[in-house]
XYZ file of C-alpha atoms in Angstrom:
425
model
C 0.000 0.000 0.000
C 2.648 2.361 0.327
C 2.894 3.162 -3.453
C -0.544 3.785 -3.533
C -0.189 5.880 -0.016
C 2.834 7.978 -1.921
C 1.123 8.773 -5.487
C -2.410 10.188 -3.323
C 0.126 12.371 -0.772
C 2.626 13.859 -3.186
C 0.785 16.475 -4.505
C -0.466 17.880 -1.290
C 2.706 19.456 0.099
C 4.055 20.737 -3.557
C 6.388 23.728 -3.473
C 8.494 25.015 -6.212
C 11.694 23.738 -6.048
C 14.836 22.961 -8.254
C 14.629 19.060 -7.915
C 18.407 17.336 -7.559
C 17.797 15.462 -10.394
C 16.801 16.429 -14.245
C 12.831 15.818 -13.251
C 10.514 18.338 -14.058
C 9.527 21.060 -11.859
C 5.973 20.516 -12.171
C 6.406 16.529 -11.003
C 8.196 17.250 -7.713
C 7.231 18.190 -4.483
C 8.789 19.004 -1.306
C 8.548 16.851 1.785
C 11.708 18.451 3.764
C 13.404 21.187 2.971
C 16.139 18.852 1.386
C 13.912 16.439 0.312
C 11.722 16.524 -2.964
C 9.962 13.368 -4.620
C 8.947 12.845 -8.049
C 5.541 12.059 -8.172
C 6.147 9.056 -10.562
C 8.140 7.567 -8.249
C 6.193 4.928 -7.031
C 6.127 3.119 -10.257
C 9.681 2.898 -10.879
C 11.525 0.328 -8.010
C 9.972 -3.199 -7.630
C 11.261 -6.063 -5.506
C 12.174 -8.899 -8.022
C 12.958 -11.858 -5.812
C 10.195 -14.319 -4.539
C 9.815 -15.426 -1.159
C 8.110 -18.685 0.082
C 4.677 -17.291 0.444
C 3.653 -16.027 -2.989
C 0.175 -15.200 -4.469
C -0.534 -13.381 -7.621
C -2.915 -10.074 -7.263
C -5.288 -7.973 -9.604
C -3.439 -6.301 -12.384
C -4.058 -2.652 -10.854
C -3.632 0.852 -12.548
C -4.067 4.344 -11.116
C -5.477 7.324 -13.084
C -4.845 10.891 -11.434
C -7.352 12.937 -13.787
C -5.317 16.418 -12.422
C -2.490 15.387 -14.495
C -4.404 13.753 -17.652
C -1.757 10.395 -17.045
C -4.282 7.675 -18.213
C -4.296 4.234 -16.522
C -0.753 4.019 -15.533
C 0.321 0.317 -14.580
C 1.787 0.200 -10.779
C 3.587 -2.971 -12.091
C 2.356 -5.231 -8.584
C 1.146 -8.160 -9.687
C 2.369 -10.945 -7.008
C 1.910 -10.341 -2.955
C 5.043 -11.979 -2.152
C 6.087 -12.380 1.778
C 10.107 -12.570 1.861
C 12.294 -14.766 3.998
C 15.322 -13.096 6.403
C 18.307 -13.395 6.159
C 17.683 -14.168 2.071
C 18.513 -11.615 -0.408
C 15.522 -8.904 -1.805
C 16.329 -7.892 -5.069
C 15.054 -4.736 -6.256
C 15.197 -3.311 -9.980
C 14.922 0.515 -10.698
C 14.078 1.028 -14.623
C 11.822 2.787 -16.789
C 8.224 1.937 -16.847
C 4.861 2.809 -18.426
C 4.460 6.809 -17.259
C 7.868 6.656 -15.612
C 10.677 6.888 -18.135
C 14.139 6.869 -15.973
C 17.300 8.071 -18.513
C 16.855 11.497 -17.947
C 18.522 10.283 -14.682
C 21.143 8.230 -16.195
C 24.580 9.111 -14.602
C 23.315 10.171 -11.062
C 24.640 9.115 -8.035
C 21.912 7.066 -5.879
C 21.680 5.714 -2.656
C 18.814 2.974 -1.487
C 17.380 3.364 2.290
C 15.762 0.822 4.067
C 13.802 1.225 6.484
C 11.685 -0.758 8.840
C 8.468 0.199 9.946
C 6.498 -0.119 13.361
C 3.499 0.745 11.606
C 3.372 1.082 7.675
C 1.689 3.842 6.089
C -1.943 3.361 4.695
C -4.387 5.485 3.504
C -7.142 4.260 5.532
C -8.938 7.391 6.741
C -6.501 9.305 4.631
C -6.189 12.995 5.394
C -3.448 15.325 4.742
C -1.594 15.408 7.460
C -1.935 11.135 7.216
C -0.802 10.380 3.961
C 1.381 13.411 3.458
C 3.870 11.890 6.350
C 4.151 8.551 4.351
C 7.667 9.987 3.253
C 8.483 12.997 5.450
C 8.248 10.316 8.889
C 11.158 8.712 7.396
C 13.291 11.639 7.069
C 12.420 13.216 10.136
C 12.906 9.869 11.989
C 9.531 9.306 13.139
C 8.545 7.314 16.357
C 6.748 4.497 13.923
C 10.188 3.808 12.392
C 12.214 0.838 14.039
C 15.369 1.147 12.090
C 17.160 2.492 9.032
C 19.967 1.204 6.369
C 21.864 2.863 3.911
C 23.165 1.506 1.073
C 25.094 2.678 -0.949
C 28.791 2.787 -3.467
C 30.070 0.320 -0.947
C 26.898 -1.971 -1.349
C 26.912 -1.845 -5.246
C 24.392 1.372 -5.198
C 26.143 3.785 -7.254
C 25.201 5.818 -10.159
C 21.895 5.105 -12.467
C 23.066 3.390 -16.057
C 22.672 5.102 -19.342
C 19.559 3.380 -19.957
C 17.851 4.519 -16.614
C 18.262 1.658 -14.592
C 19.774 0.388 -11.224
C 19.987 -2.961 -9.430
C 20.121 -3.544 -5.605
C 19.970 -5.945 -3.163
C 18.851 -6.072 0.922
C 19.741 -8.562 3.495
C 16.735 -8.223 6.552
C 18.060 -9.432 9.329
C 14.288 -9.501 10.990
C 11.073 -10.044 10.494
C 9.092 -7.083 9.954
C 7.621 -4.374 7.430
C 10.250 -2.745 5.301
C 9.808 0.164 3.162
C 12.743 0.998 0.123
C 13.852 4.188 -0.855
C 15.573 5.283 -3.838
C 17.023 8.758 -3.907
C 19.667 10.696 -6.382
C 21.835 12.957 -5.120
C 22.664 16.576 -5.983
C 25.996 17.199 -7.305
C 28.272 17.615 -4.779
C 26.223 17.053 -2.076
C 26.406 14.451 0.520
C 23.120 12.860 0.879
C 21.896 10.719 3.432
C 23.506 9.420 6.138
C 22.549 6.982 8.848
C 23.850 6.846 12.507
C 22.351 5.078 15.359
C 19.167 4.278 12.879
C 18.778 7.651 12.410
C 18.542 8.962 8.808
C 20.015 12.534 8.045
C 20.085 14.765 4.893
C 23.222 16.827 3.977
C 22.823 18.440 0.712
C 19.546 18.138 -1.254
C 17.909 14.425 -3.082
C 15.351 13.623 -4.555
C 13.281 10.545 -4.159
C 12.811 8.526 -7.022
C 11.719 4.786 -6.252
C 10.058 3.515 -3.288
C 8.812 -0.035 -2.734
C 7.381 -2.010 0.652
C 7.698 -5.576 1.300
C 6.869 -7.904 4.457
C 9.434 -10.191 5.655
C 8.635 -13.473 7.635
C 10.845 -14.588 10.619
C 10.267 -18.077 10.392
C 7.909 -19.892 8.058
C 4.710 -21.817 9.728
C 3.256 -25.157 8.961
C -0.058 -25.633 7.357
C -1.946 -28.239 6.538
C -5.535 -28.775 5.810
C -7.298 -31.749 8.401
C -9.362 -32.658 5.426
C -8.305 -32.508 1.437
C -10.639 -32.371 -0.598
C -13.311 -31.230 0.903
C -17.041 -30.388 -0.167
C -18.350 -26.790 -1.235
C -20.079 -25.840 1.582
C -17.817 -27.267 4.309
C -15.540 -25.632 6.423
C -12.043 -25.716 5.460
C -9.730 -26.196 9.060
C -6.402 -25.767 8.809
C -3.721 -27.249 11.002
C -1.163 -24.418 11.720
C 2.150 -25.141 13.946
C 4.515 -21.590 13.998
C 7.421 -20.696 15.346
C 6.318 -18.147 17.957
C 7.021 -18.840 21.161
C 5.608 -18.518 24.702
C 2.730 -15.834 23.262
C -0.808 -16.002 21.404
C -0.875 -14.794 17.640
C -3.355 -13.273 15.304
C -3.720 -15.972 12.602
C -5.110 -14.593 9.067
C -6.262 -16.592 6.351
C -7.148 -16.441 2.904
C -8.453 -18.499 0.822
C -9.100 -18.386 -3.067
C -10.046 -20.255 -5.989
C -6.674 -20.681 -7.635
C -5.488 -18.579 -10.800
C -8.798 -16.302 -10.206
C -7.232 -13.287 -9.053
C -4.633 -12.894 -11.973
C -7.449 -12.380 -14.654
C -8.924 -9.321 -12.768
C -8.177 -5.601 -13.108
C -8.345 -3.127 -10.548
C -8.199 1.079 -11.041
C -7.739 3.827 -8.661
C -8.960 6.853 -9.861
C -7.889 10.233 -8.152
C -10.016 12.933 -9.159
C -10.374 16.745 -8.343
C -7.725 19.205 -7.885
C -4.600 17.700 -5.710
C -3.882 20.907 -3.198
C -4.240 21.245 0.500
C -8.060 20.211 0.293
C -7.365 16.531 -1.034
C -9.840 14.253 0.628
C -10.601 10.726 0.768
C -13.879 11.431 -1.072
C -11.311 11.807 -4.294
C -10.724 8.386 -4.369
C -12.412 5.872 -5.832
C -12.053 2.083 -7.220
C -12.966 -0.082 -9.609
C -13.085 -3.879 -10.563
C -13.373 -5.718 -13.842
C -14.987 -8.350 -11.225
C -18.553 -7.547 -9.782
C -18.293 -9.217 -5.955
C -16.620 -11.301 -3.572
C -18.790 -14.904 -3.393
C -17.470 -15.396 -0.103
C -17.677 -15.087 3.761
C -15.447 -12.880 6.334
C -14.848 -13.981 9.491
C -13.043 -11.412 10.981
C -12.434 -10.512 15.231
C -11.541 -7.416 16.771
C -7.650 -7.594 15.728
C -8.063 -5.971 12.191
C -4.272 -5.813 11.931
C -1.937 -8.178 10.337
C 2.195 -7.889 9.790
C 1.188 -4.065 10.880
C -1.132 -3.244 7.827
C -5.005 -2.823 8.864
C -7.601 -4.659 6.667
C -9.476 -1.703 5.665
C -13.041 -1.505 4.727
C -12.600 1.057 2.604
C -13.474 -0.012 -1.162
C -11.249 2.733 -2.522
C -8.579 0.485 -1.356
C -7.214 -1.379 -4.214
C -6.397 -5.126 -4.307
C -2.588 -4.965 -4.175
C -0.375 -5.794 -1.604
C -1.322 -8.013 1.417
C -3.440 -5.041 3.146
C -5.479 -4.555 -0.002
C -5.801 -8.883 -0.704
C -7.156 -9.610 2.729
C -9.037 -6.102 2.944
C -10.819 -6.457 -0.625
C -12.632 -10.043 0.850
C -13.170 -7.877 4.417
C -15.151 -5.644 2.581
C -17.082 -6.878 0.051
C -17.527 -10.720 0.744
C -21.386 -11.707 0.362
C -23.062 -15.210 0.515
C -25.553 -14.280 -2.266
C -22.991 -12.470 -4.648
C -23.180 -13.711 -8.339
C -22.416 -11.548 -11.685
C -18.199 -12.095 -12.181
C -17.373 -12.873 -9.096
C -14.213 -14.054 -7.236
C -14.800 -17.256 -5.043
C -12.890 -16.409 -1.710
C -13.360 -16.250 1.936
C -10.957 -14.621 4.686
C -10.942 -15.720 8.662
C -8.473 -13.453 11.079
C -8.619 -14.732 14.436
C -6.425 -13.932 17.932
C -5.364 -17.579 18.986
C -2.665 -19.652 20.460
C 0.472 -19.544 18.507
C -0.606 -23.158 17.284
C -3.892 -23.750 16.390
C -7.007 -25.238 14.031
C -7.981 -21.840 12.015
C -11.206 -22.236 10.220
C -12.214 -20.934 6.976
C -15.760 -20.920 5.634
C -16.722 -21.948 2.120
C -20.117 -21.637 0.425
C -22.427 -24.151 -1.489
C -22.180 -22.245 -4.513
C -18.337 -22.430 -5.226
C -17.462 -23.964 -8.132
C -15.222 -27.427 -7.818
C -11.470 -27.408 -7.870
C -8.456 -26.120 -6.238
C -7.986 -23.164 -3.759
C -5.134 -21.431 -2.344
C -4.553 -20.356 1.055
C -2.268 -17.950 2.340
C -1.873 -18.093 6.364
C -0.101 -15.451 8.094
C 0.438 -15.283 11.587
C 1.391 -12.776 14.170
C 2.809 -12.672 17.491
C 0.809 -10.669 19.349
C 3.798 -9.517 21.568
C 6.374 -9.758 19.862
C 5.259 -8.649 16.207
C 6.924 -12.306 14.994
C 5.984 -12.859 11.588
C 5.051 -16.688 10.345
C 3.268 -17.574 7.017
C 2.232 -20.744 4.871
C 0.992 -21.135 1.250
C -1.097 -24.371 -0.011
C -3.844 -25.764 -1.884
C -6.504 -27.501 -0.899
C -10.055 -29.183 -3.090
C -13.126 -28.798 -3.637
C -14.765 -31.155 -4.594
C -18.661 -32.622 -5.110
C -20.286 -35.158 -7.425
C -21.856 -32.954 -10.098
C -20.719 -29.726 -8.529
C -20.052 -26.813 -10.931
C -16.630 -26.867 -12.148
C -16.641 -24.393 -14.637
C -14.899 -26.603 -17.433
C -11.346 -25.419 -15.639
C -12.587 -21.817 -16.834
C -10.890 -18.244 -16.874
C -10.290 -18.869 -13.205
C -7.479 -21.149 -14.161
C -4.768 -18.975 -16.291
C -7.619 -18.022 -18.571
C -8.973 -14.418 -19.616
C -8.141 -12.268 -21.768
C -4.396 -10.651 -22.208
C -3.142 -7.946 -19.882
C -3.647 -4.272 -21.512
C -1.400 -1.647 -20.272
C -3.596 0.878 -21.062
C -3.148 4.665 -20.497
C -0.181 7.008 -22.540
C 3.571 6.683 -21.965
C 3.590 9.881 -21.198
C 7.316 9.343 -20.310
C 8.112 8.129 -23.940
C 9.654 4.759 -22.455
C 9.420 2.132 -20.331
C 7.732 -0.918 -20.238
C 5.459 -2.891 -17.723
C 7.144 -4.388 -15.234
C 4.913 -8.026 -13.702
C 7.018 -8.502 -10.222
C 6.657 -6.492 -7.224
């Protein structure tokens, strides 16, 4: 969610500065008086590297009317929890509405940061979403730790074509959020010291990226596979948290549904001081969630809170497990998606429970488990299949559900004049 968080706040704090970098005036904006970010930033770095719990999401787009950019891919298409102590690998290039090599030859440095709390735009106001960025320059209470890396860790200057290659090491579970700045001639940069992130000289932000990394995986299995539609689908889970309770979250979805879907996030109005949720809106190439959410009062998972907001697209982990919070209905029908999502406070081991309905078509559906401590923020997380399956249930011939649909369509101007669309996160 924090790409999405960072293309609604940059507008609202816009000043006119000299950017450090060869970006237009018009598509920067101030966040510190050092700091400026171009607004097209949060389509240009993606993670690259897969982690053990992978699903694929929504092919989303985002269309801010203000600045007549068209559906602009954000280039998210798999939720993918990382491991530590394995490598991330992140990729800075041109993409659709973000063309890069007007940067080429500038000096960049990557920060890392993890996150108490990471940014959403649940309830969004300005003074909310604008401090998606500024908290981590200002070194924000809701920020655990920073890293710097760069010449020394292979971050150095941006290639002739526009593009950059980086890796992280986390060392903990957690939520992490990349940052990808250029640096003014001369100038310093950033600098980190005790955690603590300073500016000395003036950058400008020009990638950022989030990912969740798991401490330890957990282990998952269904007590009964296949199952009918209709039945409850229990799921053994052992984790590796220790001496405390957990909030255990669960999703389940008819496999290879999600990846024929479309989602876009249109931002309307003037983007100024008086940007308001109410500017936000969503929509699906799919009509409804067939499904049922079972949901307690912990609404928070791996520190993202399942909104109910529909504006909330269905990328990243928030918007996966927020999108079934929201709109799951026992009677829905039209194009629908067939999924159900159950987040429960629990011993760290337990039998998690999932509902299914009568109406859900036969074959196989993926689960995605994540788990919590509630003390100790320890992140755990499965992946799996398990069947549905009924004599003379509707199985849809396979259907679109299973790879099907029709082709992905970029959609929207390159307004950039390069680029291309980018399918990792």
């Amino acid at each position: 969610m924090m790409a999405v968080a960072l293309v609604l706040a940059g507008p609202l704090s816009v000043t006119s500065t000299v950017g450090a970098t060869p970006v237009a005036e018009s598509q920067s904006f101030s966040v510190t008086e050092n700091v400026d970010v171009w607004e097209r930033s949060p389509l240009t770095l993606r993670t690259t590297s897969e982690g053990p719990t992978t699903i694929t999401a929504p092919r989303t787009f985002i269309n801010v009317e203000s600045a007549a950019t068209g559906d602009l891919p954000l280039n998210k298409r798999t939720v993918t929890i990382h491991e530590r102590n394995e490598s991330i690998n992140m990729s800075f290039e041109p993409r659709i509405g973000a063309g890069t090599r007007t940067l080429a030859g500038d000096e960049a440095q990557l920060l890392a940061v993890k996150l108490d709390q990471a940014p959403t735009t649940e309830g969004a106001n300005t003074s909310d979403v604008s401090g998606s960025l500024e908290d981590i320059f200002v070194n924000n209470s809701n920020i655990t730790s920073s890293e710097l890396l760069d010449d020394s860790e292979g971050v150095g200057a941006i290639s002739e074509e526009g593009e950059l290659s980086a890796s992280y090491t986390p060392e903990s579970g957690g939520t992490y959020a990349f940052v990808l700045v250029t640096v003014d001639d001369g100038d310093e940069g950033l600098s980190v010291s005790d955690g603590n992130v300073s500016v000395n000289g003036d950058v400008t932000v020009v990638g950022v990226e989030q990912a969740i990394v798991q401490d330890n995986a957990s282990a998952v299995e269904p007590t009964q596979n296949p199952a009918n539609p209709g039945d409850n689908v229990t799921l053994d889970v052992d984790t590796e948290i220790e001496d405390e309770n957990a909030t255990h979250a669960v999703l389940l979805v008819r496999q290879g549904e999600l990846q024929r879907q479309s989602s876009t996030v249109t931002v309307s109005g003037e983007l100024n001081e008086s940007f308001s949720q109410d500017q936000i809106s969503a929509e699906n190439s799919f009509d409804d969630v067939s499904g049922v959410a079972t949901v307690g009062d912990n609404t928070r998972i791996a520190n993202l809170a399942l909104s109910a907001n529909q504006s909330i697209p269905a990328i990243g982990l928030q918007g996966l497990f927020g999108m079934v919070v929201s709109e799951a209905e026992s009677n829905a029908d039209g194009d629908v998606i067939h999924a159900s999502v159950t987040v429960v406070s629990d011993d760290s081991d337990a039998n998690v429970t999932v509902q299914t309905l009568d109406s859900w078509p036969n074959g196989a559906y993926q689960y995605v488990h994540v788990a919590v401590g509630n003390e100790s923020g320890t992140i755990n997380s499965d992946t799996g299949t398990v069947t549905l399956s009924q004599a003379g249930g509707p199985d849809n011939g396979g259907g679109p559900g299973n790879g099907g649909g029709p082709p992905d369509n970029a959609g929207g101007p390159n307004d950039a004049g390069d680029g291309d669309d980018d399918e990792e996160e």
